[in-house]
Amino acid sequence: MLTLASDFGSPYPAAMRGVILAQTDDVEIIDIAHDFPRQNVRTAAFWLREILPWFPPAVHCAVIDPGVGTDRAVLAVDAGEHVLVGPDNGLLAPVARKLADDEPRWYRLQEPDARSSTFHGRDVFAPLAARLHGRRNESLKSESNLVEHASPVDLSFPTPTIDGDRIVGEVLVVDGFGNAITNIPGEHLDELMGREVRVNGESVPVGRSYASVEPGARLVTIGSHQNVELAVNRGRGDAAFDLTVGDRFSLEPGVDVVEEPFEESG
Amino acid sequence: MLTLASDFGSPYPAAMRGVILAQTDDVEIIDIAHDFPRQNVRTAAFWLREILPWFPPAVHCAVIDPGVGTDRAVLAVDAGEHVLVGPDNGLLAPVARKLADDEPRWYRLQEPDARSSTFHGRDVFAPLAARLHGRRNESLKSESNLVEHASPVDLSFPTPTIDGDRIVGEVLVVDGFGNAITNIPGEHLDELMGREVRVNGESVPVGRSYASVEPGARLVTIGSHQNVELAVNRGRGDAAFDLTVGDRFSLEPGVDVVEEPFEESG
Amino acid sequence: MLTLASDFGSPYPAAMRGVILAQTDDVEIIDIAHDFPRQNVRTAAFWLREILPWFPPAVHCAVIDPGVGTDRAVLAVDAGEHVLVGPDNGLLAPVARKLADDEPRWYRLQEPDARSSTFHGRDVFAPLAARLHGRRNESLKSESNLVEHASPVDLSFPTPTIDGDRIVGEVLVVDGFGNAITNIPGEHLDELMGREVRVNGESVPVGRSYASVEPGARLVTIGSHQNVELAVNRGRGDAAFDLTVGDRFSLEPGVDVVEEPFEESG
């Protein structure tokens, strides 16, 4: 199994498929996405981390590569039962750590030989992924042309700042529905379901599902990535909260939350 | 064979693929579309009815699901030689009737166990579809966790009103070319090919193909769904007729149509 | 292996897949692209020529077909080890010549029998492609219903005009990144790497990779099609050069290029 991800749009990924299929006829190729925001390594790194772990062991070839044609390294990574292939710009760092329990092994391709300097997806990464897909199930260490790569470019996402009840988080990405996915672990909402929180000071209900509020209304929920998500039922959370990627915001319990567990009989 | 359809855009459907492939390694997965208008159950229901019957027997998993995380049922349907999986909101009703000659058998999943409340495509529907794909070719009745579901949410498309020569129809969907696909059976045009009809009172030629009129000109034709379509050769019919989804319009034979079959010799 | 390409957008291509899979259960179907500019035969012809040759031998079904339903011929082409299927409007001409070393053999389908006059992708081309995929590896000449087609509609791309050091070229297509891909062979830049050229009189650096200039800056490079490309590092070349498809422009060595190879010691 070999997955492809890129910011190439259409029709360039088809050339990558052609190259792989011309090189090996026994491969199942799966597109993760080819419409990642152009040359936005950070957003693609987030999605790769969230999506690739759902797959069975595979070779994953991901190319968001603003430095194509420069001397940035061409990477292959042993990440648990998965192999990752992509440019050395941080793109693979978060998913590699997640797949490999923090111990990925990094290699780089020696002397990449590219037909073009502008489309390494087709000319370098796809052929390398096809070759690694075809090998026996050994470590990449024994592959010719690969050498250990000591210091891959790192990329990590910020952690939220917690100050008592007040958390300052950041929007990591906005998905196609307009949900603002943040870096605050969803568990912070566990005790607040059905109540209200304040987002940048404004009261917003907390719900398990989008439909827990009226269509068009805002809510705070636990998204499918287990992070706090700022959303609107059947609408766009990013617009309604006026927050986009990289924006920071504060999250506090709502003023209306008065816990008086011992006064039930009162 | 397992097909996927949703309004998830990108890259969420890749997570569904991953889940299915991790659960079963012997499945051909085919994307119907993932860009159905967001949370528009009606439009997706139309397309599923028009497209799924072209497939050989398969499990079809369709998720347009504004009620994700609520107590709406999770459905599995015996529909002729096909199995349908999706939420109980009417989405599957038209295609189920078509595939099963009006006698689909409806089941619901007991006690869905979901990791998230916001992405049942990945956490509920995809795993169920993968499981049903892997079973032997028996009725769903014998599947554990499925129980008969007496009253699925229904959805049907309006039929046109026929009053003598005058038909009042409705635009059901507009396709990507801008063709306005209506609920009027194409057979009403059979006798009118090459002539004119009046659409909301305005004369428009009737042609078998888009190219039967000049580029940019309007025409009325029989679309690939065998319904009357309002179109523009190499242009957008919805804009030229000023009609969109849900709009009603009248269709009458043109005033210039004078049938005088017995006066040929005159 | 069977590839599909069209301007159908979504979800029509899924119906083509269904038809093919209902006809043969032993076929790998690959999407080249379905978002080619609508009814733009010329642009799609360019991309087919650039992409299909990367594939191993396959049946390629391409449908950009403004004349659907008219009497334009339905073509099948023996092109080297590949077979092409599509409408007779020039779409297949460039790729056929490239795949067949200028000697493609053209056939047309006799008496196409179509369920619709508006969706031959589903009703004519997909069934024909599926049938030709299933046949033994002989010439199309022996296929029933196919007859030789003497004069297919031709389509070719303009060649640049070369006048001494000055070349007048044309933008053939603009890709999704905004790179303006021209008809000037890249070899004209080989001696100019790292120097400057004048594009319509304005000096622009020549680089091997996009990142050879600062983000936002213009450059002239050799694209992955081995043609001269007008680009912007991490930006859109078409906008920055104010050039779009069909526009002509002049390319000359920069005024700062002074070659004095015999004065090194001076």
Coordinates of C-alpha atoms in Angstrom, one line a residue, chain C residues 43-139:
Chain C
T43 CA -5.7 22.6 -22.7
A44 CA -6.7 19.0 -22.0
A45 CA -4.8 17.8 -25.1
F46 CA -1.7 19.4 -23.7
W47 CA -2.0 17.7 -20.3
L48 CA -2.8 14.3 -21.8
R49 CA 0.3 14.6 -24.0
E50 CA 2.4 15.4 -20.9
I51 CA 1.0 12.9 -18.5
L52 CA -0.1 9.7 -20.2
P53 CA 3.4 8.8 -21.5
W54 CA 4.4 8.3 -17.8
F55 CA 2.0 5.3 -17.6
P56 CA 2.7 1.7 -18.4
P57 CA 0.7 0.4 -21.4
A58 CA -3.0 1.1 -20.7
V59 CA -6.3 2.0 -22.2
H60 CA -6.9 5.8 -21.8
C61 CA -10.4 7.1 -22.0
A62 CA -10.5 10.9 -22.3
V63 CA -13.7 12.9 -22.7
I64 CA -13.7 16.6 -23.3
D65 CA -16.5 16.6 -25.8
P66 CA -18.4 19.8 -26.7
G67 CA -19.9 18.0 -29.7
V68 CA -21.5 15.2 -27.6
G69 CA -24.6 14.0 -29.4
T70 CA -23.6 15.3 -32.8
D71 CA -22.1 13.1 -35.6
R72 CA -18.5 13.7 -34.5
A73 CA -16.8 10.4 -34.6
V74 CA -16.0 8.2 -31.6
L75 CA -12.4 7.3 -31.8
A76 CA -10.1 4.4 -30.7
V77 CA -6.4 4.8 -31.4
D78 CA -3.5 2.3 -31.5
A79 CA -0.8 4.5 -30.1
G80 CA 2.3 2.4 -29.4
E81 CA 1.6 0.1 -26.5
H82 CA -1.3 2.3 -25.5
V83 CA -4.9 2.5 -26.6
L84 CA -6.7 5.9 -26.6
V85 CA -10.5 6.4 -26.6
G86 CA -12.2 9.7 -27.0
P87 CA -14.1 12.1 -29.3
D88 CA -12.8 13.2 -32.7
N89 CA -12.0 16.8 -31.9
G90 CA -8.3 16.9 -31.7
L91 CA -8.1 16.0 -28.0
L92 CA -6.2 12.8 -28.7
A93 CA -3.9 14.0 -31.5
P94 CA -0.9 15.3 -29.6
V95 CA -0.7 12.4 -27.2
A96 CA -1.3 9.9 -29.9
R97 CA 1.6 11.2 -31.9
K98 CA 3.9 11.2 -28.9
L99 CA 3.0 7.7 -27.8
A100 CA 3.2 6.2 -31.3
D101 CA 6.3 8.0 -32.6
D102 CA 4.1 9.9 -35.0
E103 CA 2.4 6.8 -36.4
P104 CA -0.8 6.3 -34.4
R105 CA -3.5 4.3 -36.1
W106 CA -7.0 5.8 -35.9
Y107 CA -10.3 3.9 -35.9
R108 CA -13.8 5.0 -35.3
L109 CA -16.8 3.2 -33.7
Q110 CA -19.4 2.3 -36.2
E111 CA -23.0 3.0 -35.2
P112 CA -22.5 4.1 -31.7
D113 CA -25.6 3.1 -29.7
A114 CA -26.1 5.6 -26.9
R115 CA -28.7 5.6 -24.2
S116 CA -28.4 9.4 -24.0
S117 CA -27.3 12.2 -26.3
T118 CA -25.8 14.2 -23.5
F119 CA -23.5 11.8 -21.6
H120 CA -21.5 9.8 -24.0
G121 CA -18.8 9.5 -21.4
R122 CA -21.0 7.1 -19.6
D123 CA -23.0 5.7 -22.5
V124 CA -20.4 5.4 -25.3
F125 CA -16.8 6.0 -24.3
A126 CA -16.6 4.2 -21.0
P127 CA -18.2 1.0 -22.5
L128 CA -15.9 1.1 -25.5
A129 CA -12.8 1.6 -23.2
A130 CA -13.9 -1.3 -21.0
R131 CA -14.4 -3.5 -24.0
L132 CA -11.0 -2.7 -25.5
H133 CA -9.4 -3.2 -22.0
G134 CA -10.7 -6.7 -22.0
R135 CA -9.6 -7.8 -25.4
R136 CA -6.4 -9.7 -26.2
N137 CA -3.3 -7.8 -27.0
E138 CA -4.0 -7.5 -30.8
S139 CA -4.3 -4.5 -33.1

